[in-house]
PDB file of C-alpha atoms in Angstrom:
ATOM      1  CA  MET A   1      51.210 -29.662  61.596  1.00  0.00           C
ATOM      2  CA  ARG A   2      52.409 -29.312  58.011  1.00  0.00           C
ATOM      3  CA  ALA A   3      49.811 -28.372  55.412  1.00  0.00           C
ATOM      4  CA  LYS A   4      49.681 -27.168  51.825  1.00  0.00           C
ATOM      5  CA  ILE A   5      47.601 -24.515  50.106  1.00  0.00           C
ATOM      6  CA  LYS A   6      44.877 -26.547  48.382  1.00  0.00           C
ATOM      7  CA  GLN A   7      42.815 -23.792  46.772  1.00  0.00           C
ATOM      8  CA  LYS A   8      42.517 -20.017  46.637  1.00  0.00           C
ATOM      9  CA  HIS A   9      39.739 -17.867  45.252  1.00  0.00           C
ATOM     10  CA  GLU A  10      38.112 -14.481  45.715  1.00  0.00           C
ATOM     11  CA  VAL A  11      34.740 -14.645  47.462  1.00  0.00           C
ATOM     12  CA  ALA A  12      34.168 -10.889  47.107  1.00  0.00           C
ATOM     13  CA  LYS A  13      36.085  -7.917  45.804  1.00  0.00           C
ATOM     14  CA  GLY A  14      39.388  -7.807  47.694  1.00  0.00           C
ATOM     15  CA  THR A  15      38.472 -10.827  49.834  1.00  0.00           C
ATOM     16  CA  LEU A  16      40.487 -14.026  49.494  1.00  0.00           C
ATOM     17  CA  MET A  17      39.515 -17.504  50.691  1.00  0.00           C
ATOM     18  CA  VAL A  18      42.357 -19.984  51.192  1.00  0.00           C
ATOM     19  CA  VAL A  19      41.854 -23.669  52.001  1.00  0.00           C
ATOM     20  CA  PHE A  20      44.730 -25.711  53.426  1.00  0.00           C
ATOM     21  CA  ASP A  21      45.120 -29.454  52.871  1.00  0.00           C
ATOM     22  CA  LEU A  22      46.157 -31.072  56.175  1.00  0.00           C
ATOM     23  CA  LEU A  23      47.919 -33.890  54.307  1.00  0.00           C
ATOM     24  CA  GLY A  24      45.944 -36.743  55.786  1.00  0.00           C
ATOM     25  CA  GLU A  25      45.499 -35.273  59.257  1.00  0.00           C
ATOM     26  CA  GLU A  26      42.067 -34.407  60.628  1.00  0.00           C
ATOM     27  CA  VAL A  27      41.128 -31.931  63.324  1.00  0.00           C
ATOM     28  CA  ASP A  28      37.987 -31.620  65.421  1.00  0.00           C
ATOM     29  CA  PHE A  29      36.799 -28.164  66.400  1.00  0.00           C
ATOM     30  CA  THR A  30      33.695 -26.212  67.302  1.00  0.00           C
ATOM     31  CA  PRO A  31      32.349 -23.681  64.773  1.00  0.00           C
ATOM     32  CA  GLY A  32      33.595 -20.243  65.772  1.00  0.00           C
ATOM     33  CA  GLN A  33      37.137 -21.196  66.711  1.00  0.00           C
ATOM     34  CA  TYR A  34      40.340 -19.840  65.173  1.00  0.00           C
ATOM     35  CA  PHE A  35      43.649 -21.380  64.178  1.00  0.00           C
ATOM     36  CA  TRP A  36      47.258 -20.261  63.819  1.00  0.00           C
ATOM     37  CA  VAL A  37      48.912 -20.382  60.402  1.00  0.00           C
ATOM     38  CA  THR A  38      52.601 -19.811  59.657  1.00  0.00           C
ATOM     39  CA  LEU A  39      53.780 -19.056  56.120  1.00  0.00           C
ATOM     40  CA  LEU A  40      57.027 -20.994  55.647  1.00  0.00           C
ATOM     41  CA  ASP A  41      58.594 -19.219  52.680  1.00  0.00           C
ATOM     42  CA  PRO A  42      56.804 -15.874  52.413  1.00  0.00           C
ATOM     43  CA  PRO A  43      57.891 -13.495  49.643  1.00  0.00           C
ATOM     44  CA  TYR A  44      57.398 -10.536  51.999  1.00  0.00           C
ATOM     45  CA  ASP A  45      58.285  -9.993  55.643  1.00  0.00           C
ATOM     46  CA  ASP A  46      57.840  -7.336  58.310  1.00  0.00           C
ATOM     47  CA  GLU A  47      58.285  -6.923  62.045  1.00  0.00           C
ATOM     48  CA  LYS A  48      55.102  -8.878  62.770  1.00  0.00           C
ATOM     49  CA  GLY A  49      56.482 -12.023  61.177  1.00  0.00           C
ATOM     50  CA  PRO A  50      54.751 -14.741  59.116  1.00  0.00           C
ATOM     51  CA  ARG A  51      52.468 -16.208  61.828  1.00  0.00           C
ATOM     52  CA  ARG A  52      48.856 -15.116  62.382  1.00  0.00           C
ATOM     53  CA  HIS A  53      45.667 -16.452  63.921  1.00  0.00           C
ATOM     54  CA  ILE A  54      42.390 -16.300  62.048  1.00  0.00           C
ATOM     55  CA  SER A  55      38.897 -17.782  62.304  1.00  0.00           C
ATOM     56  CA  VAL A  56      38.115 -21.053  60.551  1.00  0.00           C
ATOM     57  CA  VAL A  57      35.704 -20.318  57.704  1.00  0.00           C
ATOM     58  CA  THR A  58      35.197 -23.952  56.647  1.00  0.00           C
ATOM     59  CA  SER A  59      32.842 -26.335  58.437  1.00  0.00           C
ATOM     60  CA  PRO A  60      34.108 -28.983  60.877  1.00  0.00           C
ATOM     61  CA  ASN A  61      32.472 -31.492  58.525  1.00  0.00           C
ATOM     62  CA  GLU A  62      34.973 -30.640  55.792  1.00  0.00           C
ATOM     63  CA  ARG A  63      37.469 -33.228  56.928  1.00  0.00           C
ATOM     64  CA  GLY A  64      41.182 -32.928  56.272  1.00  0.00           C
ATOM     65  CA  VAL A  65      41.143 -29.212  55.512  1.00  0.00           C
ATOM     66  CA  LEU A  66      41.077 -25.863  57.278  1.00  0.00           C
ATOM     67  CA  GLY A  67      40.072 -22.664  55.523  1.00  0.00           C
ATOM     68  CA  LEU A  68      40.429 -18.960  56.179  1.00  0.00           C
ATOM     69  CA  CYS A  69      39.033 -15.878  54.528  1.00  0.00           C
ATOM     70  CA  THR A  70      40.617 -12.450  54.692  1.00  0.00           C
ATOM     71  CA  ARG A  71      40.375  -8.958  53.302  1.00  0.00           C
ATOM     72  CA  LEU A  72      43.467  -8.246  51.228  1.00  0.00           C
ATOM     73  CA  ARG A  73      45.458  -5.383  52.730  1.00  0.00           C
ATOM     74  CA  ASP A  74      48.951  -4.018  52.185  1.00  0.00           C
ATOM     75  CA  THR A  75      50.652  -6.018  54.912  1.00  0.00           C
ATOM     76  CA  ALA A  76      53.516  -8.460  54.420  1.00  0.00           C
ATOM     77  CA  PHE A  77      51.449 -11.430  55.593  1.00  0.00           C
ATOM     78  CA  LYS A  78      48.490 -10.702  53.332  1.00  0.00           C
ATOM     79  CA  ARG A  79      50.628  -9.839  50.298  1.00  0.00           C
ATOM     80  CA  SER A  80      52.507 -13.098  50.819  1.00  0.00           C
ATOM     81  CA  LEU A  81      49.303 -15.102  51.231  1.00  0.00           C
ATOM     82  CA  ALA A  82      47.935 -13.605  48.023  1.00  0.00           C
ATOM     83  CA  GLU A  83      51.077 -14.487  46.036  1.00  0.00           C
ATOM     84  CA  LEU A  84      51.922 -17.940  47.410  1.00  0.00           C
ATOM     85  CA  PRO A  85      50.865 -20.585  44.875  1.00  0.00           C
ATOM     86  CA  VAL A  86      48.611 -23.587  45.342  1.00  0.00           C
ATOM     87  CA  GLY A  87      50.840 -26.332  46.738  1.00  0.00           C
ATOM     88  CA  ALA A  88      52.924 -24.003  48.916  1.00  0.00           C
ATOM     89  CA  ASP A  89      53.786 -25.362  52.382  1.00  0.00           C
ATOM     90  CA  VAL A  90      52.491 -23.790  55.601  1.00  0.00           C
ATOM     91  CA  ASP A  91      52.254 -24.824  59.233  1.00  0.00           C
ATOM     92  CA  VAL A  92      48.868 -24.801  60.966  1.00  0.00           C
ATOM     93  CA  GLU A  93      47.818 -25.481  64.540  1.00  0.00           C
ATOM     94  CA  GLN A  94      44.768 -27.120  66.097  1.00  0.00           C
ATOM     95  CA  PRO A  95      41.817 -24.676  66.247  1.00  0.00           C
ATOM     96  CA  LYS A  96      41.085 -23.116  69.638  1.00  0.00           C
ATOM     97  CA  GLY A  97      39.158 -20.244  71.214  1.00  0.00           C
ATOM     98  CA  ASP A  98      35.912 -19.681  73.093  1.00  0.00           C
ATOM     99  CA  PHE A  99      33.811 -17.747  70.555  1.00  0.00           C
ATOM    100  CA  LEU A 100      31.648 -20.780  69.859  1.00  0.00           C
ATOM    101  CA  LEU A 101      28.371 -21.788  68.301  1.00  0.00           C
ATOM    102  CA  PRO A 102      26.193 -22.290  71.391  1.00  0.00           C
ATOM    103  CA  GLU A 103      24.791 -25.762  71.921  1.00  0.00           C
ATOM    104  CA  GLU A 104      21.435 -24.517  73.238  1.00  0.00           C
ATOM    105  CA  THR A 105      18.647 -24.318  70.664  1.00  0.00           C
ATOM    106  CA  ASP A 106      15.772 -23.187  72.883  1.00  0.00           C
ATOM    107  CA  THR A 107      16.928 -19.530  72.705  1.00  0.00           C
ATOM    108  CA  PRO A 108      16.688 -17.526  69.465  1.00  0.00           C
ATOM    109  CA  TYR A 109      19.928 -15.943  68.250  1.00  0.00           C
ATOM    110  CA  ALA A 110      21.028 -12.815  66.436  1.00  0.00           C
ATOM    111  CA  PHE A 111      24.376 -13.059  64.650  1.00  0.00           C
ATOM    112  CA  ILE A 112      25.650  -9.555  63.882  1.00  0.00           C
ATOM    113  CA  ALA A 113      28.492  -9.365  61.359  1.00  0.00           C
ATOM    114  CA  GLY A 114      30.451  -6.398  60.092  1.00  0.00           C
ATOM    115  CA  GLY A 115      32.462  -7.031  56.919  1.00  0.00           C
ATOM    116  CA  ILE A 116      34.931  -9.872  57.285  1.00  0.00           C
ATOM    117  CA  GLY A 117      33.331 -10.824  60.608  1.00  0.00           C
ATOM    118  CA  ILE A 118      31.014 -12.973  58.473  1.00  0.00           C
ATOM    119  CA  THR A 119      33.673 -15.707  58.285  1.00  0.00           C
ATOM    120  CA  VAL A 120      32.949 -17.095  61.732  1.00  0.00           C
ATOM    121  CA  PHE A 121      29.203 -17.112  61.055  1.00  0.00           C
ATOM    122  CA  ARG A 122      29.658 -18.757  57.665  1.00  0.00           C
ATOM    123  CA  CYS A 123      31.312 -21.650  59.511  1.00  0.00           C
ATOM    124  CA  MET A 124      28.493 -21.796  62.072  1.00  0.00           C
ATOM    125  CA  LEU A 125      25.635 -21.530  59.574  1.00  0.00           C
ATOM    126  CA  ARG A 126      27.052 -24.179  57.262  1.00  0.00           C
ATOM    127  CA  TYR A 127      27.431 -26.538  60.229  1.00  0.00           C
ATOM    128  CA  ILE A 128      23.875 -25.830  61.422  1.00  0.00           C
ATOM    129  CA  ALA A 129      22.571 -26.627  57.924  1.00  0.00           C
ATOM    130  CA  GLU A 130      24.689 -29.756  57.487  1.00  0.00           C
ATOM    131  CA  GLU A 131      23.728 -31.177  60.874  1.00  0.00           C
ATOM    132  CA  GLY A 132      20.077 -30.155  60.702  1.00  0.00           C
ATOM    133  CA  LEU A 133      20.382 -28.317  64.022  1.00  0.00           C
ATOM    134  CA  ALA A 134      17.401 -26.449  65.442  1.00  0.00           C
ATOM    135  CA  HIS A 135      19.053 -23.064  66.069  1.00  0.00           C
ATOM    136  CA  ARG A 136      16.792 -20.128  65.154  1.00  0.00           C
ATOM    137  CA  VAL A 137      19.050 -17.388  63.799  1.00  0.00           C
ATOM    138  CA  THR A 138      18.644 -13.890  62.433  1.00  0.00           C
ATOM    139  CA  LEU A 139      21.864 -12.889  60.665  1.00  0.00           C
ATOM    140  CA  VAL A 140      22.382  -9.123  60.485  1.00  0.00           C
ATOM    141  CA  TYR A 141      25.186  -8.460  58.003  1.00  0.00           C
ATOM    142  CA  SER A 142      26.587  -5.018  57.154  1.00  0.00           C
ATOM    143  CA  ASN A 143      28.865  -4.118  54.230  1.00  0.00           C
ATOM    144  CA  ARG A 144      29.688  -1.136  52.070  1.00  0.00           C
ATOM    145  CA  ASP A 145      28.314  -2.654  48.865  1.00  0.00           C
ATOM    146  CA  ARG A 146      27.389  -5.925  47.220  1.00  0.00           C
ATOM    147  CA  GLU A 147      30.762  -6.224  45.459  1.00  0.00           C
ATOM    148  CA  SER A 148      32.580  -6.460  48.787  1.00  0.00           C
ATOM    149  CA  THR A 149      30.010  -8.717  50.497  1.00  0.00           C
ATOM    150  CA  ALA A 150      31.610 -12.123  51.044  1.00  0.00           C
ATOM    151  CA  PHE A 151      29.370 -15.202  50.657  1.00  0.00           C
ATOM    152  CA  LEU A 152      26.321 -13.157  49.635  1.00  0.00           C
ATOM    153  CA  ASP A 153      24.876 -15.787  47.278  1.00  0.00           C
ATOM    154  CA  GLU A 154      25.695 -18.656  49.645  1.00  0.00           C
ATOM    155  CA  LEU A 155      23.968 -16.986  52.588  1.00  0.00           C
ATOM    156  CA  THR A 156      20.923 -16.238  50.452  1.00  0.00           C
ATOM    157  CA  GLN A 157      20.800 -19.913  49.472  1.00  0.00           C
ATOM    158  CA  LEU A 158      21.112 -21.037  53.102  1.00  0.00           C
ATOM    159  CA  GLU A 159      18.211 -18.752  54.017  1.00  0.00           C
ATOM    160  CA  ARG A 160      16.050 -20.262  51.252  1.00  0.00           C
ATOM    161  CA  GLU A 161      16.807 -23.776  52.478  1.00  0.00           C
ATOM    162  CA  ASN A 162      16.415 -23.192  56.223  1.00  0.00           C
ATOM    163  CA  PRO A 163      13.158 -21.774  57.607  1.00  0.00           C
ATOM    164  CA  ASN A 164      14.935 -21.091  60.929  1.00  0.00           C
ATOM    165  CA  LEU A 165      17.387 -18.666  59.278  1.00  0.00           C
ATOM    166  CA  ARG A 166      16.593 -15.055  58.360  1.00  0.00           C
ATOM    167  CA  VAL A 167      19.219 -12.848  56.711  1.00  0.00           C
ATOM    168  CA  VAL A 168      19.045  -9.055  57.117  1.00  0.00           C
ATOM    169  CA  LEU A 169      21.467  -7.245  54.800  1.00  0.00           C
ATOM    170  CA  THR A 170      22.479  -3.602  54.826  1.00  0.00           C
ATOM    171  CA  MET A 171      24.737  -1.892  52.267  1.00  0.00           C
ATOM    172  CA  THR A 172      25.919   1.449  53.587  1.00  0.00           C
ATOM    173  CA  ASN A 173      27.428   2.819  50.357  1.00  0.00           C
ATOM    174  CA  ASP A 174      25.801   1.151  47.357  1.00  0.00           C
ATOM    175  CA  PRO A 175      23.615   3.500  45.265  1.00  0.00           C
ATOM    176  CA  SER A 176      22.164   0.600  43.267  1.00  0.00           C
ATOM    177  CA  TRP A 177      21.070  -1.354  46.368  1.00  0.00           C
ATOM    178  CA  ASP A 178      17.329  -1.075  46.956  1.00  0.00           C
ATOM    179  CA  GLY A 179      17.355  -2.675  50.407  1.00  0.00           C
ATOM    180  CA  GLU A 180      18.450  -1.460  53.833  1.00  0.00           C
ATOM    181  CA  THR A 181      21.306   1.089  53.809  1.00  0.00           C
ATOM    182  CA  ARG A 182      21.513   2.227  57.425  1.00  0.00           C
ATOM    183  CA  ARG A 183      24.375   1.457  59.747  1.00  0.00           C
ATOM    184  CA  ILE A 184      23.395  -0.982  62.469  1.00  0.00           C
ATOM    185  CA  ASP A 185      22.220   0.893  65.557  1.00  0.00           C
ATOM    186  CA  GLY A 186      19.510   0.525  68.164  1.00  0.00           C
ATOM    187  CA  ASP A 187      16.722   1.709  65.857  1.00  0.00           C
ATOM    188  CA  PHE A 188      17.911  -0.608  63.097  1.00  0.00           C
ATOM    189  CA  LEU A 189      17.841  -3.603  65.432  1.00  0.00           C
ATOM    190  CA  ARG A 190      14.436  -2.679  66.864  1.00  0.00           C
ATOM    191  CA  ASP A 191      13.027  -2.360  63.330  1.00  0.00           C
ATOM    192  CA  HIS A 192      14.305  -5.769  62.220  1.00  0.00           C
ATOM    193  CA  LEU A 193      14.209  -7.826  65.419  1.00  0.00           C
ATOM    194  CA  GLY A 194      10.977  -6.450  66.803  1.00  0.00           C
ATOM    195  CA  GLU A 195       9.516  -7.593  70.100  1.00  0.00           C
ATOM    196  CA  GLU A 196      11.956 -10.513  70.243  1.00  0.00           C
ATOM    197  CA  MET A 197      14.925  -8.157  70.603  1.00  0.00           C
ATOM    198  CA  LYS A 198      15.173  -8.350  74.404  1.00  0.00           C
ATOM    199  CA  SER A 199      15.033 -12.158  74.505  1.00  0.00           C
ATOM    200  CA  LEU A 200      17.634 -12.885  71.828  1.00  0.00           C
ATOM    201  CA  ARG A 201      21.159 -14.040  72.501  1.00  0.00           C
ATOM    202  CA  TYR A 202      23.658 -12.006  70.474  1.00  0.00           C
ATOM    203  CA  LEU A 203      26.909 -13.054  68.834  1.00  0.00           C
ATOM    204  CA  VAL A 204      28.795 -10.113  67.328  1.00  0.00           C
ATOM    205  CA  ALA A 205      31.848 -10.379  65.050  1.00  0.00           C
ATOM    206  CA  GLY A 206      33.798  -7.868  63.009  1.00  0.00           C
ATOM    207  CA  PRO A 207      36.509  -5.213  63.253  1.00  0.00           C
ATOM    208  CA  PRO A 208      37.178  -4.150  66.877  1.00  0.00           C
ATOM    209  CA  ALA A 209      35.684  -0.654  66.525  1.00  0.00           C
ATOM    210  CA  MET A 210      32.483  -2.036  65.001  1.00  0.00           C
ATOM    211  CA  VAL A 211      32.184  -4.707  67.688  1.00  0.00           C
ATOM    212  CA  GLU A 212      32.735  -2.209  70.523  1.00  0.00           C
ATOM    213  CA  ALA A 213      30.059   0.055  69.058  1.00  0.00           C
ATOM    214  CA  MET A 214      27.622  -2.853  68.740  1.00  0.00           C
ATOM    215  CA  VAL A 215      28.219  -4.024  72.314  1.00  0.00           C
ATOM    216  CA  GLU A 216      27.536  -0.482  73.523  1.00  0.00           C
ATOM    217  CA  THR A 217      24.424  -0.251  71.341  1.00  0.00           C
ATOM    218  CA  LEU A 218      23.076  -3.482  72.802  1.00  0.00           C
ATOM    219  CA  GLN A 219      23.800  -2.318  76.343  1.00  0.00           C
ATOM    220  CA  GLN A 220      21.959   0.946  75.689  1.00  0.00           C
ATOM    221  CA  ALA A 221      19.042  -1.059  74.312  1.00  0.00           C
ATOM    222  CA  GLY A 222      18.793  -2.887  77.622  1.00  0.00           C
ATOM    223  CA  ILE A 223      20.259  -6.220  76.522  1.00  0.00           C
ATOM    224  CA  PRO A 224      21.860  -7.918  79.566  1.00  0.00           C
ATOM    225  CA  GLU A 225      25.612  -8.424  79.307  1.00  0.00           C
ATOM    226  CA  GLU A 226      25.284 -12.199  79.646  1.00  0.00           C
ATOM    227  CA  GLN A 227      23.223 -12.301  76.411  1.00  0.00           C
ATOM    228  CA  VAL A 228      26.054 -10.786  74.326  1.00  0.00           C
ATOM    229  CA  GLN A 229      29.165 -12.571  73.063  1.00  0.00           C
ATOM    230  CA  ALA A 230      31.708 -10.541  71.094  1.00  0.00           C
ATOM    231  CA  GLY A 231      34.482 -11.599  68.707  1.00  0.00           C
ATOM    232  CA  ARG A 232      36.916  -8.860  67.675  1.00  0.00           C
ATOM    233  CA  PHE A 233      38.678  -9.427  64.357  1.00  0.00           C
ATOM    234  CA  SER A 234      41.798  -7.284  64.423  1.00  0.00           C
ATOM    235  CA  GLY A 235      43.453  -6.505  61.104  1.00  0.00           C
ATOM    236  CA  TYR A 236      46.838  -7.898  60.200  1.00  0.00           C
TER     237      TYR A 236
END
């Protein structure tokens, strides 16, 4: 369907959020899904073309729009997205995919995000808050530093407002950060998840290498495969 760029703003250093106006159309989707977007008149082009798929960062309750959030990199698609003005035309498709916010609320969850993998969880956590859902979630979120941590203030606010949400942050290369600085590994998870670690259901999202390492870490920690759901965010 045809859409227009409605708004663009940085949500962290080098991280751009873009919201598309669906021009009167509305779409229904489950938090966690992705959508395809095609830039119609991109200023840059390469062999990969102007069409990409990316997770929806906005809530399903934000009617008539779809939003994405991406790290800015030196690719034709991202350079074009950064330069296209508000009002520029794009094509978008109905969200799809099976990396979904689970419906069950009787099991506690750990959402593990590396970098831009937070986008899918931002969608889920906003929806949980808006709908007053009973999910109990520990969000484990790793970044290099506060400057590059997307939605840091928003997530902190969500944690303050929802007693069922706990946010565990780690900054692996930020000398001024006085909190956790370790990379996420088995010891890290045991320290922060405690005795509940074996009973949690895990959703993991981030760059493919990070996600593969986390899945392996969870396996080594004795977490059954059926308790782990992985979403790999490849760069483009």
